[in-house]
Short mmCIF file of the C-alpha atoms (twelve columns), coordinates in Angstrom:
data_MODEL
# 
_entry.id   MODEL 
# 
loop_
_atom_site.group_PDB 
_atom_site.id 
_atom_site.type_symbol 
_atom_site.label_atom_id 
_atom_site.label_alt_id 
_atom_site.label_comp_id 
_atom_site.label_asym_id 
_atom_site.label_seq_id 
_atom_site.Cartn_x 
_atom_site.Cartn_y 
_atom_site.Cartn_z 
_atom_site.pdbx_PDB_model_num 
ATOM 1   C CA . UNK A 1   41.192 -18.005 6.904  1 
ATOM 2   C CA . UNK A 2   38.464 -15.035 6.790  1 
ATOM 3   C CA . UNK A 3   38.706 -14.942 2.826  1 
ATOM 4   C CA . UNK A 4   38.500 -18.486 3.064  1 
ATOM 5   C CA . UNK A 5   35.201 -18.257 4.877  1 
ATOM 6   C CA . UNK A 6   33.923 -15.311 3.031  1 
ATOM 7   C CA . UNK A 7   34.282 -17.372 -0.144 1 
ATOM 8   C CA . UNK A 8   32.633 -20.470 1.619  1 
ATOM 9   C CA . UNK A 9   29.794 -18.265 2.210  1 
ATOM 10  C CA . UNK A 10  29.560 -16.628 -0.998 1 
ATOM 11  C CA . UNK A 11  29.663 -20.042 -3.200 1 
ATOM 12  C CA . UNK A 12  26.898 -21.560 -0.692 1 
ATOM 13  C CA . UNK A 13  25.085 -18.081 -1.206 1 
ATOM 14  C CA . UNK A 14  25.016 -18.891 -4.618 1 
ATOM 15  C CA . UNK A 15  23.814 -21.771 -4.017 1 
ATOM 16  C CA . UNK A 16  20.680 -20.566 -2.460 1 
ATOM 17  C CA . UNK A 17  19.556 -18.076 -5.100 1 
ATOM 18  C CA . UNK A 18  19.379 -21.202 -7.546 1 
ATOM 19  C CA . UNK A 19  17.303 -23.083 -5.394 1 
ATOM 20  C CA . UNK A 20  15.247 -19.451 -5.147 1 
ATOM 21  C CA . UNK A 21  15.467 -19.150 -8.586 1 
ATOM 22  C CA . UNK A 22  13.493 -22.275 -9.077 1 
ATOM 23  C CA . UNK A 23  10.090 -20.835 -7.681 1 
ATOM 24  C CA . UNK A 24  9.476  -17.131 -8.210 1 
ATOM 25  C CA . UNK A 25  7.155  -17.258 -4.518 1 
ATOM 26  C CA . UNK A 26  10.188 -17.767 -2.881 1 
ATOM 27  C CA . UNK A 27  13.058 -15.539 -4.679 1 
ATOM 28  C CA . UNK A 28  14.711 -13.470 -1.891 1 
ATOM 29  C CA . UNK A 29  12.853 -15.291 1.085  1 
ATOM 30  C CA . UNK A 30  16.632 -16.378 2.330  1 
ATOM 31  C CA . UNK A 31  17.337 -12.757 2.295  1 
ATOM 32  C CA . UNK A 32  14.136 -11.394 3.761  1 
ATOM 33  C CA . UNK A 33  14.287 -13.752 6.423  1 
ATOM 34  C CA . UNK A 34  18.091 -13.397 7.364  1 
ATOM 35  C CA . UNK A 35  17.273 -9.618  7.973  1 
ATOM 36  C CA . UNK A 36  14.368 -10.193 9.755  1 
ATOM 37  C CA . UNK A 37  16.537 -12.259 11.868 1 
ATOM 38  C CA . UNK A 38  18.883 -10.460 12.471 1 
ATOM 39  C CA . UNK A 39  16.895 -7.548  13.882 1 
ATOM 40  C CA . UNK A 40  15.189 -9.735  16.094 1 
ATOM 41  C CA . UNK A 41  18.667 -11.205 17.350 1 
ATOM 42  C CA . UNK A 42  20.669 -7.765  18.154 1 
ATOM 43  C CA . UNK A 43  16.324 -6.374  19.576 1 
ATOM 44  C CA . UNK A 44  17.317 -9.844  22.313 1 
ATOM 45  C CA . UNK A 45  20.780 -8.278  22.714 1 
ATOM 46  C CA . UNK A 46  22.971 -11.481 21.458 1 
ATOM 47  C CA . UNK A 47  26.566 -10.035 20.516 1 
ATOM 48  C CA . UNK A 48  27.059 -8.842  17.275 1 
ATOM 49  C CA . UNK A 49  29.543 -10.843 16.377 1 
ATOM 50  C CA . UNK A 50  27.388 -13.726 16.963 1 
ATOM 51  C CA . UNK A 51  24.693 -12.309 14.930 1 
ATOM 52  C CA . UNK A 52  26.810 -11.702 12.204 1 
ATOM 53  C CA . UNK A 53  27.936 -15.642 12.155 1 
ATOM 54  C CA . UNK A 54  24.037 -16.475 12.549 1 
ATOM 55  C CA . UNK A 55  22.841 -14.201 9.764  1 
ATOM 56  C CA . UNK A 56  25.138 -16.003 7.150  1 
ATOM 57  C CA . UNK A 57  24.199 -19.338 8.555  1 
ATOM 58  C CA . UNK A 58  19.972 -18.354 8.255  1 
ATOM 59  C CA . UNK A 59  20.672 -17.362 4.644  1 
ATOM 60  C CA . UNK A 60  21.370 -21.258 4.046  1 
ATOM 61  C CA . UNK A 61  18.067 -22.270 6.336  1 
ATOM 62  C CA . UNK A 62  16.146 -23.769 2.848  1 
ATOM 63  C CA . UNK A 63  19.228 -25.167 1.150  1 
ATOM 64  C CA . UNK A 64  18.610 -28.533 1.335  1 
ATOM 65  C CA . UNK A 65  15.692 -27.668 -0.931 1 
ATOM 66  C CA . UNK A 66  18.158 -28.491 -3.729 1 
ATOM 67  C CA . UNK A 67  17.272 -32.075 -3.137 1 
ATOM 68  C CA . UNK A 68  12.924 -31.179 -3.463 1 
ATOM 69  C CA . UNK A 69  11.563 -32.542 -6.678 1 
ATOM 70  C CA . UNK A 70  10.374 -29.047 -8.960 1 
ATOM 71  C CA . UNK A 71  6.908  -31.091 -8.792 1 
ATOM 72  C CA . UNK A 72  6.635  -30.485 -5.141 1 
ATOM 73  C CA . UNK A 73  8.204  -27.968 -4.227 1 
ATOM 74  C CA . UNK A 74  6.681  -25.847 -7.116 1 
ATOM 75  C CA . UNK A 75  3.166  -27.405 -6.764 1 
ATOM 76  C CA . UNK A 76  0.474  -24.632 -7.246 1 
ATOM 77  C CA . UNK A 77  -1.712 -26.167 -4.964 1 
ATOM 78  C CA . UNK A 78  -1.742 -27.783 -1.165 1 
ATOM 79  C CA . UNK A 79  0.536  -30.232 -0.829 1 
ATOM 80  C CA . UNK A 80  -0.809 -34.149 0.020  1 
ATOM 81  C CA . UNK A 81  0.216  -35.972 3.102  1 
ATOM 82  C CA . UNK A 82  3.473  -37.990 1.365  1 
ATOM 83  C CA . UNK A 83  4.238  -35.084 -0.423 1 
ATOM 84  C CA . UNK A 84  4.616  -33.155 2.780  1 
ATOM 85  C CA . UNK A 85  6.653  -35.622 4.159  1 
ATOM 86  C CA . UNK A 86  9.257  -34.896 1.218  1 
ATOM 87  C CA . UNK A 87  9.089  -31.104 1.546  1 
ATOM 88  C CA . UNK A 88  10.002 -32.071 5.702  1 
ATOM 89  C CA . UNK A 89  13.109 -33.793 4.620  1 
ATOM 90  C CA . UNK A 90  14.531 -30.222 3.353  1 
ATOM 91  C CA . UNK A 91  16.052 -29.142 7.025  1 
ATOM 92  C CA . UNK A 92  17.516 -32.568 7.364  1 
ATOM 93  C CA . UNK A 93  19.384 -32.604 3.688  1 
ATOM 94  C CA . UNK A 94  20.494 -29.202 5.022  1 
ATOM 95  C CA . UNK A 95  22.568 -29.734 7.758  1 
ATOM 96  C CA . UNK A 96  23.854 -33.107 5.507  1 
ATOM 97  C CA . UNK A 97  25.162 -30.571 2.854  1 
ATOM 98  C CA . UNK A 98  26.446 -28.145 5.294  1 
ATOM 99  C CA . UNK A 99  28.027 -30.801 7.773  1 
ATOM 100 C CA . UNK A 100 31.380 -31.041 5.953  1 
ATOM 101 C CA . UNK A 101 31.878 -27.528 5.942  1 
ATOM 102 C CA . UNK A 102 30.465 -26.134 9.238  1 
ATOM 103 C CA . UNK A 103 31.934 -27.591 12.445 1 
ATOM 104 C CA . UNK A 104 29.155 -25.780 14.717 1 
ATOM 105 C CA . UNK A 105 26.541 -27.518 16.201 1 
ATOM 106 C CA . UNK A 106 24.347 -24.042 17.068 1 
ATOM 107 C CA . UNK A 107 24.726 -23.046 13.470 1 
ATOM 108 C CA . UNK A 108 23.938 -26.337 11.903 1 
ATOM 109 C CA . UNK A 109 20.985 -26.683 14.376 1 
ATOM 110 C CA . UNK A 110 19.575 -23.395 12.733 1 
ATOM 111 C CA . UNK A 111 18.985 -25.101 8.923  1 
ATOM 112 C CA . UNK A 112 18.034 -28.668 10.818 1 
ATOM 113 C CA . UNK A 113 15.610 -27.030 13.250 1 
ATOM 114 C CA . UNK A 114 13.913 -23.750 12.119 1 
ATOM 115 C CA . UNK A 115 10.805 -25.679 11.449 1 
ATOM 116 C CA . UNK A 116 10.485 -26.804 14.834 1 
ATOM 117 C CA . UNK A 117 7.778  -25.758 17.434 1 
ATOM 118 C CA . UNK A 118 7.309  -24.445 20.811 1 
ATOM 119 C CA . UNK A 119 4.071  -27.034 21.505 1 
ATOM 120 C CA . UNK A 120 6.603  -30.059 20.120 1 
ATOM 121 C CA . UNK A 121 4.585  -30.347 17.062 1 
ATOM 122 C CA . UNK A 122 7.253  -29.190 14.630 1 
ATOM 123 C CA . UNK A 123 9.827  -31.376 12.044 1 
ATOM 124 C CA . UNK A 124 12.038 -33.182 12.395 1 
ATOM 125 C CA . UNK A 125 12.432 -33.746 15.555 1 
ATOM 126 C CA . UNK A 126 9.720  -32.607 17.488 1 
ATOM 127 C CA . UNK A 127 11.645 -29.896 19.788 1 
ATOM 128 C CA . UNK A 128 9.975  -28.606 22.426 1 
ATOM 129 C CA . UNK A 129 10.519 -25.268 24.053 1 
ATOM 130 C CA . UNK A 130 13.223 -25.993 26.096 1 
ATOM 131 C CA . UNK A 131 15.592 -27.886 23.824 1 
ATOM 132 C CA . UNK A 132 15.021 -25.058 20.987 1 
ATOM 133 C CA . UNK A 133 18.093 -22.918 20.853 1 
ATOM 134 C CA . UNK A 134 17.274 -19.221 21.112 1 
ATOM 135 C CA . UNK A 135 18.501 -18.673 17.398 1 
ATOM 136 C CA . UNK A 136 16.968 -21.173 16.027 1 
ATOM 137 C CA . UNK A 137 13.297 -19.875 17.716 1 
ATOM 138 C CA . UNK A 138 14.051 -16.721 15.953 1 
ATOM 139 C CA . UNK A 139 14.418 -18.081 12.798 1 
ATOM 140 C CA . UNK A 140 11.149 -19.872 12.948 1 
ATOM 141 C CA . UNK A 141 9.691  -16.832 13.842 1 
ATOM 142 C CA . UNK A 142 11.404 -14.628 11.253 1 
ATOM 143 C CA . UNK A 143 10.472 -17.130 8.273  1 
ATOM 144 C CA . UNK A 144 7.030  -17.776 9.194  1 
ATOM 145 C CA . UNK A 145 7.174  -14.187 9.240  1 
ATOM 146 C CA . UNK A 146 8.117  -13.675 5.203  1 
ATOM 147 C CA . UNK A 147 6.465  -16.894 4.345  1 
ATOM 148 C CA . UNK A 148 3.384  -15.442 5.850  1 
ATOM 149 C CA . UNK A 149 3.903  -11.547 3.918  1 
ATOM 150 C CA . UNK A 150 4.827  -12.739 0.694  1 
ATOM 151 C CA . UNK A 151 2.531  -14.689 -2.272 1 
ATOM 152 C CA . UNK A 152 2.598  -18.348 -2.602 1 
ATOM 153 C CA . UNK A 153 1.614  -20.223 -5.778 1 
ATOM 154 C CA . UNK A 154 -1.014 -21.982 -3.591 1 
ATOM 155 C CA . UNK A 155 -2.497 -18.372 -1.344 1 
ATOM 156 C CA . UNK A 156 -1.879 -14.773 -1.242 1 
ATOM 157 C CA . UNK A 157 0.386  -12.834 1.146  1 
ATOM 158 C CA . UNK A 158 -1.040 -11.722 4.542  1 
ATOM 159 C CA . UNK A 159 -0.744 -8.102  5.339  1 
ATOM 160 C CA . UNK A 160 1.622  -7.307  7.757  1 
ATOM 161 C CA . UNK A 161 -0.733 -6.704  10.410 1 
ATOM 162 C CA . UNK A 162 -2.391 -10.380 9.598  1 
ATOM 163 C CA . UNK A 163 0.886  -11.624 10.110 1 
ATOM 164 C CA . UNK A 164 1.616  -10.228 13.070 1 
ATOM 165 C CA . UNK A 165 -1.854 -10.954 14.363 1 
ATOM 166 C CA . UNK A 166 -0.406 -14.445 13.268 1 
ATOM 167 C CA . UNK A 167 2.157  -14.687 15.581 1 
ATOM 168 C CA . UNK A 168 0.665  -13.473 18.550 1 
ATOM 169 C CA . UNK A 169 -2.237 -15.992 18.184 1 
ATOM 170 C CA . UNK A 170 0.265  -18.565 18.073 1 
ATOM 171 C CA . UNK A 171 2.956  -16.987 20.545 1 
ATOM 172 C CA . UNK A 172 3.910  -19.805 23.001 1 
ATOM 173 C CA . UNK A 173 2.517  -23.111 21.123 1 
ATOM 174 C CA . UNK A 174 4.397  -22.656 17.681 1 
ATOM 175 C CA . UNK A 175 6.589  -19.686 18.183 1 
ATOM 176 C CA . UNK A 176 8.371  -19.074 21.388 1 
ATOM 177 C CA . UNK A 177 7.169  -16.312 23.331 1 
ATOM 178 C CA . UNK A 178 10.255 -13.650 23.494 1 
ATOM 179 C CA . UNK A 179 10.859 -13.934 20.481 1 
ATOM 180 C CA . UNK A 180 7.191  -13.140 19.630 1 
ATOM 181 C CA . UNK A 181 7.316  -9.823  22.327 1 
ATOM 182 C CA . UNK A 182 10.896 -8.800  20.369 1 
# 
């Protein structure tokens, strides 16, 4: 059963660096973002067993990417109102492609939720701070995080102090606040 799983993991893995491959902004994002995670999860003392679990699942956050048109989600410049609405529809596909294979409703809530917000005003369905899971609030956190520090087709990369300046001017309307403090 664990090589099972460690091959589940690997293939999706896979998976993920061809989506990545697709835009050179965003190759090794799923990476970056898993560590950051990670860090933050065993900082907020959740068991490291469970943090191992939640670091493969935040490696497949973006994966249902796969079903973004190239013209959007590679678009060098800011995105229009429908075309936003497309790139929203990526956390959704997610857990559709994962479903099958993942029988966890904290894990799956991690790829169909990470773009949620504290304030209610996140996708796709307009979580508020109480019915965000803990992991899933430091997901959002670690990928704005990355998104934030690394170059975009459409901006440059913050500094890491602009960043964090980031999240602590928006600690407790889009990013929840412990998370933030960890």
């Amino acid at each position: 059963q664990k090589k099972l799983n460690s091959y589940f993991y690997d293939s999706v893995k896979s998976l993920v660096m061809l989506i990545e491959a697709r835009d050179h902004y965003t190759l090794g994002h799923s990476e970056a973002v898993a560590y950051y995670a990670e860090k933050i999860a065993l900082r907020m003392g959740i068991d490291p067993q469970t943090v191992d679990h939640f670091k493969r699942i935040v490696l497949l956050h973006d994966i249902g990417k796969v079903g973004v048109r190239d013209n959007i989600l590679l678009k060098p410049e800011h995105l229009n109102s429908s075309e936003w609405d497309i790139i929203k529809t990526h956390p959704v596909l997610g857990e559709q492609i994962l479903k099958p294979m993942i029988n966890d409703p904290t894990m799956l809530a991690i790829v169909r939720n990470h773009h949620e917000r504290v304030d209610g005003k996140g996708y796709p369905d307009g979580l508020t701070k109480t019915q965000i899971p803990l992991l899933v609030a430091i997901v959002t956190v670690a990928d704005s995080y990355d998104a934030m520090t690394s170059n975009r087709a459409y901006r440059q990369a913050l500094s890491k102090e602009q960043a964090m300046e980031q999240l602590i001017n928006n600690r407790g309307s889009q990013f929840h606040p412990d998370v933030v403090d960890t």
